[in-house]
Structures are given as structure tokens and as C-alpha cells.
XYZ file of C-alpha atoms in Angstrom:
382
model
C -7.588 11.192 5.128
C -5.308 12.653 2.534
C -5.012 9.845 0.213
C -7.085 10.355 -2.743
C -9.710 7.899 -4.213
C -11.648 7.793 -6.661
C -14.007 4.693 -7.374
C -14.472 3.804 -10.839
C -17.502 1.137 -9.269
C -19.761 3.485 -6.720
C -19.611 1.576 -3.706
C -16.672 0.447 -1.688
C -17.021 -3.208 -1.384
C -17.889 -4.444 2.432
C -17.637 -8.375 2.660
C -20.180 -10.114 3.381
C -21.315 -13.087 5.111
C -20.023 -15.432 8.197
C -16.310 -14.704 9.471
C -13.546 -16.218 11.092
C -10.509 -14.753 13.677
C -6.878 -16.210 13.139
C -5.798 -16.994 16.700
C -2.099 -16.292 17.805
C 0.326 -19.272 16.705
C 3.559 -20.091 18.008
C 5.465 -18.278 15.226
C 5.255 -15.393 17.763
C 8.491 -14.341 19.568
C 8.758 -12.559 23.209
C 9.126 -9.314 21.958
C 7.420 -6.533 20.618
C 8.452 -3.227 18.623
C 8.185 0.007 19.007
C 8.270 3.167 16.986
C 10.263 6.438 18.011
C 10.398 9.605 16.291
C 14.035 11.013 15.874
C 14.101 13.548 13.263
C 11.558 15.082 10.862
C 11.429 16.846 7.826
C 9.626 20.398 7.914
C 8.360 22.179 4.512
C 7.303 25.635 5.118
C 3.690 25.008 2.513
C 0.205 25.537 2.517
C -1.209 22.586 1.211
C -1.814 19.176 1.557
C 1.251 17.362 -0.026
C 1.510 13.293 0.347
C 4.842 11.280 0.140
C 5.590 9.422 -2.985
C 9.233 8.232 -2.986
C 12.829 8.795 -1.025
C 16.098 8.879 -2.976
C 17.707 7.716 0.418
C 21.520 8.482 -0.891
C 20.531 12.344 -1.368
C 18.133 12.776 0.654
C 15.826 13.954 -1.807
C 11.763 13.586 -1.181
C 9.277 12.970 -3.940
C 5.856 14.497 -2.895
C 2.580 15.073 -5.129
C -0.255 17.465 -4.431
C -3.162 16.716 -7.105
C -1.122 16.321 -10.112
C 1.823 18.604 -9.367
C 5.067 16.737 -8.270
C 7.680 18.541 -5.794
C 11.288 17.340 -5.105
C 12.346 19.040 -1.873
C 15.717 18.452 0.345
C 16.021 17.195 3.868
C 15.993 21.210 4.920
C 12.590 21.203 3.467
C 13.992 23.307 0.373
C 12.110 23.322 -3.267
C 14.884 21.521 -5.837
C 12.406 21.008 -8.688
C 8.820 21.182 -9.228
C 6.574 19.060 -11.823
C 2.874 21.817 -12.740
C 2.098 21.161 -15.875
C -1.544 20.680 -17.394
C -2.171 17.114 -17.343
C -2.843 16.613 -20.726
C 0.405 18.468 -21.742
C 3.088 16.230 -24.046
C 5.175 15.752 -21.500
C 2.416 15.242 -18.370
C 1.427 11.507 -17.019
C -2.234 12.264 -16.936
C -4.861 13.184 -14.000
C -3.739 11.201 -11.313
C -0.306 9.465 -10.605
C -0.956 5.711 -9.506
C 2.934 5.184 -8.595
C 6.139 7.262 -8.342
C 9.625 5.635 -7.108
C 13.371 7.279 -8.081
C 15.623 4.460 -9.754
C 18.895 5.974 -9.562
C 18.805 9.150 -10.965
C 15.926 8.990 -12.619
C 12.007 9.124 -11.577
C 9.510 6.743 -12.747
C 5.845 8.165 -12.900
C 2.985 5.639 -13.914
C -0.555 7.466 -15.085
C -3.296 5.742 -15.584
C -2.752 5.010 -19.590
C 1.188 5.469 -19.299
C 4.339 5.396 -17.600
C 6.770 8.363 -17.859
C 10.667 8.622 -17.042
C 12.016 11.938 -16.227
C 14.944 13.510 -14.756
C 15.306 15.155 -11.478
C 14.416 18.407 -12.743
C 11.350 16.624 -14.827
C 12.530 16.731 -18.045
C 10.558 13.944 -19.473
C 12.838 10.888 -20.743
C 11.015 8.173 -21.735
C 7.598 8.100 -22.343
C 5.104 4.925 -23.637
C 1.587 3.789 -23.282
C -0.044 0.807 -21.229
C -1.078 -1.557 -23.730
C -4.643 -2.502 -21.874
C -7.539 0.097 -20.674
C -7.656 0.217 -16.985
C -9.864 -1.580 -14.947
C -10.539 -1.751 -11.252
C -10.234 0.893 -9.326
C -7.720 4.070 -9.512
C -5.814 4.390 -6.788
C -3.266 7.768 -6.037
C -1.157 8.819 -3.440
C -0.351 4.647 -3.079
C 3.062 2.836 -2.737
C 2.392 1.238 -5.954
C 5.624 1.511 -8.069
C 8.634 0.041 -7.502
C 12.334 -0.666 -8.815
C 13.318 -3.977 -8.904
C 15.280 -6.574 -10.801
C 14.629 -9.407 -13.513
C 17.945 -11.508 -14.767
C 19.969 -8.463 -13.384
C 18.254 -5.397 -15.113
C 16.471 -2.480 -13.910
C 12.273 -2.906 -14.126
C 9.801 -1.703 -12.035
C 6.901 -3.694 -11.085
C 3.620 -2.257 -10.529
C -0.126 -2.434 -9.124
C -2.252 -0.478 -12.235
C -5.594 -0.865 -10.047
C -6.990 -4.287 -10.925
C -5.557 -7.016 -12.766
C -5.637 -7.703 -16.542
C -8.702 -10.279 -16.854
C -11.466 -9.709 -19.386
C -13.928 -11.877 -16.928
C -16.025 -9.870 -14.214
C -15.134 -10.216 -10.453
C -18.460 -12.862 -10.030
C -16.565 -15.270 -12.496
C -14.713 -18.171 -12.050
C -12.333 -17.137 -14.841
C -11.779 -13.929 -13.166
C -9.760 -16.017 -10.389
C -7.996 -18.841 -12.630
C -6.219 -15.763 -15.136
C -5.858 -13.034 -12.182
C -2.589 -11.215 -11.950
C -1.645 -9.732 -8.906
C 0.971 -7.035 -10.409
C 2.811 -5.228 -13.843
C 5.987 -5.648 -14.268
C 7.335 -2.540 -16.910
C 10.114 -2.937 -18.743
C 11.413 0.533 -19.228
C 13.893 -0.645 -22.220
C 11.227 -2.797 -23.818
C 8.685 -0.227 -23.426
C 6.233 -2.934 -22.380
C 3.873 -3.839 -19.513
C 3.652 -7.677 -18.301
C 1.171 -9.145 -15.933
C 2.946 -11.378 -12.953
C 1.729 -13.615 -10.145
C -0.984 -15.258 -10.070
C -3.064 -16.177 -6.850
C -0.864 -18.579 -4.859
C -2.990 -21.649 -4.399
C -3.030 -21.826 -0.648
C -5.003 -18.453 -1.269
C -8.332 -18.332 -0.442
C -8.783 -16.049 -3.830
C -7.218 -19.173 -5.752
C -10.428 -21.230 -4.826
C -12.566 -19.525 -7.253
C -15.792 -20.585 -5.058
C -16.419 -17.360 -3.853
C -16.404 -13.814 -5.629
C -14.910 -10.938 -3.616
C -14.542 -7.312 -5.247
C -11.250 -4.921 -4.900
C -9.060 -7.317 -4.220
C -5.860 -5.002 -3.033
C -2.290 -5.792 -2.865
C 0.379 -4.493 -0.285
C 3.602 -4.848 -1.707
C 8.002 -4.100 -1.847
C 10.302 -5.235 -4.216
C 14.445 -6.002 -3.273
C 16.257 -6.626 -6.435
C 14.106 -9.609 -7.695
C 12.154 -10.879 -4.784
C 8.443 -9.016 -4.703
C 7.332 -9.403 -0.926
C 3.247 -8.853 -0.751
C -0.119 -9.258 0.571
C -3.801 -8.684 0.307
C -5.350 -6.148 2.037
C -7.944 -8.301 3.734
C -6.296 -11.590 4.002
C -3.986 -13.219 6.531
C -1.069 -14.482 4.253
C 2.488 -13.073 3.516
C 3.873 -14.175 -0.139
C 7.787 -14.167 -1.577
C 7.687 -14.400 -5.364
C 10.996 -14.624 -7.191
C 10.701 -12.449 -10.450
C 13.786 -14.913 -11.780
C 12.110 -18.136 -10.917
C 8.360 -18.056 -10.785
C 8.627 -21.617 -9.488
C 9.903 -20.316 -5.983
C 6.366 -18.923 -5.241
C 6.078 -18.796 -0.716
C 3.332 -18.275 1.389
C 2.480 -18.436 5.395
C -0.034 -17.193 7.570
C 0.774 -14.004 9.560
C 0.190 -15.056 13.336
C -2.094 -12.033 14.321
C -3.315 -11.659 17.625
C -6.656 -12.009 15.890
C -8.180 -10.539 12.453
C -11.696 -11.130 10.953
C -12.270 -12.745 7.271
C -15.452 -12.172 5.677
C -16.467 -14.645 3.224
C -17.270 -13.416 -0.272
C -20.288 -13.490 -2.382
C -21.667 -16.397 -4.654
C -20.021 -16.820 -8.199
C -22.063 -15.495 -11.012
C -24.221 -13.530 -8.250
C -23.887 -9.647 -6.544
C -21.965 -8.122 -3.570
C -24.961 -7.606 -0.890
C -24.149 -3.906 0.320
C -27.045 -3.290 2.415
C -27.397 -6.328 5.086
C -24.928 -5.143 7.973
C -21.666 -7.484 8.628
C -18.421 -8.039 10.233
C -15.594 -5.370 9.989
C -13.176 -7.129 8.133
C -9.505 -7.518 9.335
C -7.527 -4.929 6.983
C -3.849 -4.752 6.361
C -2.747 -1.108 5.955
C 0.909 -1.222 4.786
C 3.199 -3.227 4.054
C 7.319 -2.275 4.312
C 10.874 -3.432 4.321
C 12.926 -2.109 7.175
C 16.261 -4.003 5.711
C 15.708 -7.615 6.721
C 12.417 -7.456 8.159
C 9.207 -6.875 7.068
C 6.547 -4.397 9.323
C 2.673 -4.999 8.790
C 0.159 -2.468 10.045
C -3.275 -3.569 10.281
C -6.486 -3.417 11.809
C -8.052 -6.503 13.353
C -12.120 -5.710 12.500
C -14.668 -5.813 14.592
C -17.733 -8.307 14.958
C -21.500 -6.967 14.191
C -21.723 -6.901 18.017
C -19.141 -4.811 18.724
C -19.951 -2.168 16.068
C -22.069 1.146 17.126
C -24.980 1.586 16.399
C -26.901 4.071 14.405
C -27.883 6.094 16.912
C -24.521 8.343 16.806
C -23.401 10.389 14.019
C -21.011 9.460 11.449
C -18.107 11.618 13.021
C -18.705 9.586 16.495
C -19.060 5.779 14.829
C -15.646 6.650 13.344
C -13.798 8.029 16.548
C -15.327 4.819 18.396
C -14.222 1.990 15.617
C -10.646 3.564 15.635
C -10.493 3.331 19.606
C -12.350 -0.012 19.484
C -9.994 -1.305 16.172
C -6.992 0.347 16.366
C -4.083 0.391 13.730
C -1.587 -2.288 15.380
C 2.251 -3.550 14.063
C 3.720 -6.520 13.838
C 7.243 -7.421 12.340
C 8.388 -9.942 10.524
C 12.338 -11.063 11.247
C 14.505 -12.444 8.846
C 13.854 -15.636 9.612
C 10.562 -15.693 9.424
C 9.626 -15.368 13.289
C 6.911 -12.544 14.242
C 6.742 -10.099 16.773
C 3.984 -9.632 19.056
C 1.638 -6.804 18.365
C 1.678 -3.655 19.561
C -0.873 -0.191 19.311
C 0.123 1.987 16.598
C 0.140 5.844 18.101
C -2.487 8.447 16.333
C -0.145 11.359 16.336
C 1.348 9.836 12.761
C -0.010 7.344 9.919
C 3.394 5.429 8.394
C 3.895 6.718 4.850
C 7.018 5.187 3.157
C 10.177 3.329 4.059
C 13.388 4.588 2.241
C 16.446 1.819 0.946
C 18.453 3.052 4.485
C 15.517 1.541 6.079
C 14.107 4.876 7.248
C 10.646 4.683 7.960
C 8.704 7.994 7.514
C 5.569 9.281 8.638
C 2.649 12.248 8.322
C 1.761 13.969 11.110
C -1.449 13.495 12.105
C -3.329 16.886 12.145
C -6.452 15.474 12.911
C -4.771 14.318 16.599
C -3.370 18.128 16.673
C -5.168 21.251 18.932
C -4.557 23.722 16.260
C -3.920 23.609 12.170
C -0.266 23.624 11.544
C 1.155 26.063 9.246
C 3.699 23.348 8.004
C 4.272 20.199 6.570
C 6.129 17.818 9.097
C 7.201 14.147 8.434
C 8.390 12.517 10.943
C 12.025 9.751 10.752
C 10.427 6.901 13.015
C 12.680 3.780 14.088
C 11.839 0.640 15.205
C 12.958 -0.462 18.343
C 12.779 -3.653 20.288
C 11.241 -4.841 22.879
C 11.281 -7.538 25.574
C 7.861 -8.323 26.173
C 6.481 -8.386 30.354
């Protein structure tokens, strides 16, 4: 996997206990979608470069490779290039956490500040977060985004974890969460936004759950999101916090393991459930596409008997990466497979939706960088 992590707790939390599958309601239409390929972009490099951002109007493609930033052109042509050491005056630090072009300018959060620079990454604006960070750090993400409060420019923001001085195995930790950071660029300040929604499960504050992760994309003031393992889609309006929306996504079926006791200890050694995992989360102009992975029930996992390398070539043909799209008006889509020759990336404001190429699936290492210009089309479903 390209994406980077790096845990700042040493385990990646598995949640435990009993589960539950969300059966298909009748929010589902009779029709599916589809993805095609119909262009790419090809950059003649050695290296392994992930997607950051799209300036859509120019055609202009943010990439990062540790913490080097490269702007190339759709012919796969070097316009600027961001190598400096990262604790230079002008650098955003070891890892970037978010990266997004507003207009002509490029907005870089780090994990103790948030730079502005040009296109040719002469730094702008520079100012520091005003809290440590907690949670984990997260790079490579689609965590930074422009948006709009009371009709001027922000960006909003997931930093890793939210601003809470209470542990994840405390009741408090739930009643003061915030789900984002919205950065005011002009005010050179950070603000935590959204709570948990109370038809959230989170919300409760009877059970403790670790990571909690958002999927997220802002249009003008409206920030659409969700939680990585949870079934719900949110709308909160950045103008009027009181217009605050939730539903359950009608999957075809996804698994939600409880969470731990408050005041008590994840259990990361009794085997559970796979839990249901949303992967991404993007706007293709009025509709919103969700990839996820159902999970899989203690039953249907492998065994120990096979190596590491097989158990994760048999979950991934047993629980594989499916889509579903939201319409405008709310309505769903069925599900369909997800192909393994690409993993979805980053939707552009045309509503271009791009993709890696998936070497792993490939018969020999590529000498190139290729990402592919998918498009969704629909389908009457049989």
C-alpha cells in the first residue's frame, strides 16, 4: 500500500466484541454504477509518488513523495517542485497531513502548522496549530479541503484526532469530541467543528472505541462525511450548525463491532469480526460515491495455518472493495465489485475521478507512474 502511516499508539485498533450486518433497505434504486477508464496521466519517474490535490481548471496535479511536493501537467511534465529539509523556514514539517489548491494558491497542513504557498512554492502564509497533536498521523490522506463560512475562503481539516483532553475510554472524550478543524487562513486560527451527531452510535458515550476516522468533502459550506467503520452519511452546514443530517447508508450488508467498556482497554488479542470499513468518500458533482468493504464474520476468516501474504489475498477475494452512489436526492445505488487493477485516489471540482494503478495486480514493475481518469457510468440492473 503506498499510503504512509505512522501510529503514534502501537497497535491498530481491531473492534471487539458481538456484531451486527445492516440489511439492504428500500432506499436502493434499480441500478448500479460502473467505473471506466478513459484517459490517464503518465509521469515518466522512478518512485513512488501519491496524489494530493487537482487544480481541475489547469489541469495541474499536486503529488508528494515523503516530504517533497511535485506539481506536474496533464502531459506528465515537472512545473514546480517543493525538496526542501523539513525543518527549513519555509518547510511544513515531516509529513504533510493535507494538501488542496484554493485558487491559485496551495494549502499544506503539517503536523504543528499550516503553510500557504504559491504554485512555484514560494511560501505565503505561514502559522502554527494552537494544540499538540493527538491521535494518530495520517499522510498521503484527503484531509484538507477548501470550503466556505458566511462567503469566505477556509479550509476545513482532519489533524488526526480531535481536540479533547479526556482519553478515548472516557465518557468526556465522546460529549466534547470534534470531528474536524476548520482554519481560517486570514485569522490565522484553527477551530474545532462538529460534534458527534446524536443518532451516532459514538454520541452514546457507553462504549469506548479507538481511531475513530472520518471520510469527508466540502462544497462551499456544506461538509459531507462519515466514519470509517460506521453505517451513517452526515450533511453539516458550516453557516448553520443547527442544520446537522444524518441517514443510514443501505449497504448490501456491513459488520459493526461493538466497542470496549468505558474507563476499561481495547482487547487486541481475542480474535473477532472484520469490521465493515468505508474506504473513501467523494463528490462526483451531485452525487456522492462510497467505497467500502463489508467485513467478514470470525467464521469466514482464514485461519492460521496460511501465511500472512495468503490470509491477505483470500480476505480481499472474500471482502472485496465494493461502490455505491449516492444521487442527489438521496436514493442509493446498488452495489457493485470495485476492479483491482486501480484503488480510487481523488475526485477533482469537474467531477473527474482519478485513480493509481495497481502494480501489485500488474505481471511486471512499470517504469512509470500512470493515473488513470475513471467515470461513472450507469447501469440498469438485471
Amino acid at each position: 500500500m503506498s499510503k504512509k502511516y505512522l501510529f503514534i499508539l502501537t497497535s491498530l485498533a481491531i473492534f471487539n466484541c458481538a456484531c451486527e450486518s445492516n440489511k439492504s433497505n428500500e432506499k436502493n434504486g434499480n441500478f448500479t454504477y460502473e467505473l471506466e477508464i478513459i484517459d490517464s496521466l503518465t509521469i515518466d519517474y522512478l518512485g513512488n509518488l501519491e496524489l494530493l490535490a487537482i487544480q481541475a481548471e489547469k489541469d495541474l496535479f499536486l503529488f508528494s513523495e515523503d516530504n517533497q511536493l511535485m506539481i506536474f501537467n496533464k502531459a506528465g511534465e515537472k512545473v514546480s517542485v517543493f525538496d526542501k529539509p523539513q525543518d527549513a523556514p519555509d518547510a511544513f514539517g515531516q509529513f504533510v497531513l493535507g494538501a488542496t489548491f484554493s485558487n491559485d494558491k496551495i494549502g499544506v497542513l503539517g503536523i504543528s502548522k499550516f503553510n500557504i504557498y504559491d504554485m512555484d512554492f514560494y511560501l505565503e502564509k505561514s502559522f502554527k496549530k494552537p494544540y499538540p497533536h493527538k491521535g494518530m498521523i495520517y499522510s498521503g490522506f484527503d484531509h484538507l479541503h477548501a470550503g466556505k463560512k458566511a462567503g469566505k475562503p477556509t479550509f476545513v481539516a482532519f489533524t488526526g484526532g480531535p481536540q479533547v483532553d479526556a482519553r478515548s475510554n472516557m465518557f468526556q472524550y465522546y460529549q466534547e469530541y470534534n470531528t474536524l478543524d476548520l482554519i481560517d487562513s486570514e485569522q490565522e486560527s484553527f477551530s474545532p467543528i462538529i460534534p458527534f451527531h446524536p443518532n451516532s452510535r459514538y454520541a452514546k458515550g457507553t462504549e469506548a472505541f479507538d481511531f475513530i476516522k472520518p471520510h469527508f468533502q466540502v462544497q462551499d459550506h456544506i461538509v459531507y462525511f462519515t466514519h470509517q467503520n460506521d453505517s451513517l452519511f452526515y450533511q453539516f452546514d458550516l453557516d448553520n450548525h443547527a442544520e446537522f443530517k444524518s441517514e443510514k447508508i443501505p449497504f448490501d450488508k456491513f459488520i459493526l463491532n461493538r466497542g470496549y467498556e468505558i474507563g476499561g482497554q481495547q482487547d487486541y488479542e481475542t480474535p473477532v469480526d472484520r469490521s465493515g470499513e468505508i474506504t473513501h468518500l467523494f463528490q462526483v458533482e451531485d452525487r456522492h460515491v462510497l467505497t467500502y468493504r463489508s467485513g467478514l464474520k470470525l467464521n469466514e476468516l482464514p485461519g492460521n495455518e496460511v501465511s500472512s501474504e495468503e490470509r491477505r489475498e483470500m480476505i480481499s477475494k472474500l471482502d472485496p472493495e465494493k461502490l455505491i452512489v449516492r444521487e442527489g436526492d438521496g436514493s442509493y445505488s446498488q452495489p457493485s465489485i470495485i476492479t483491482k487493477r486501480y484503488r480510487i485516489s481523488r475526485v477533482d471540482s469537474k467531477g473527474r475521478i482519478w485513480a493509481h494503478q495497481n502494480v501489485h495486480e500488474m505481471e511486471f514493475e512499470p517504469d512509470q507512474i500512470t493515473v488513470y481518469e475513471l467515470k461513472l457510468v450507469r447501469k440498469s440492473s438485471k
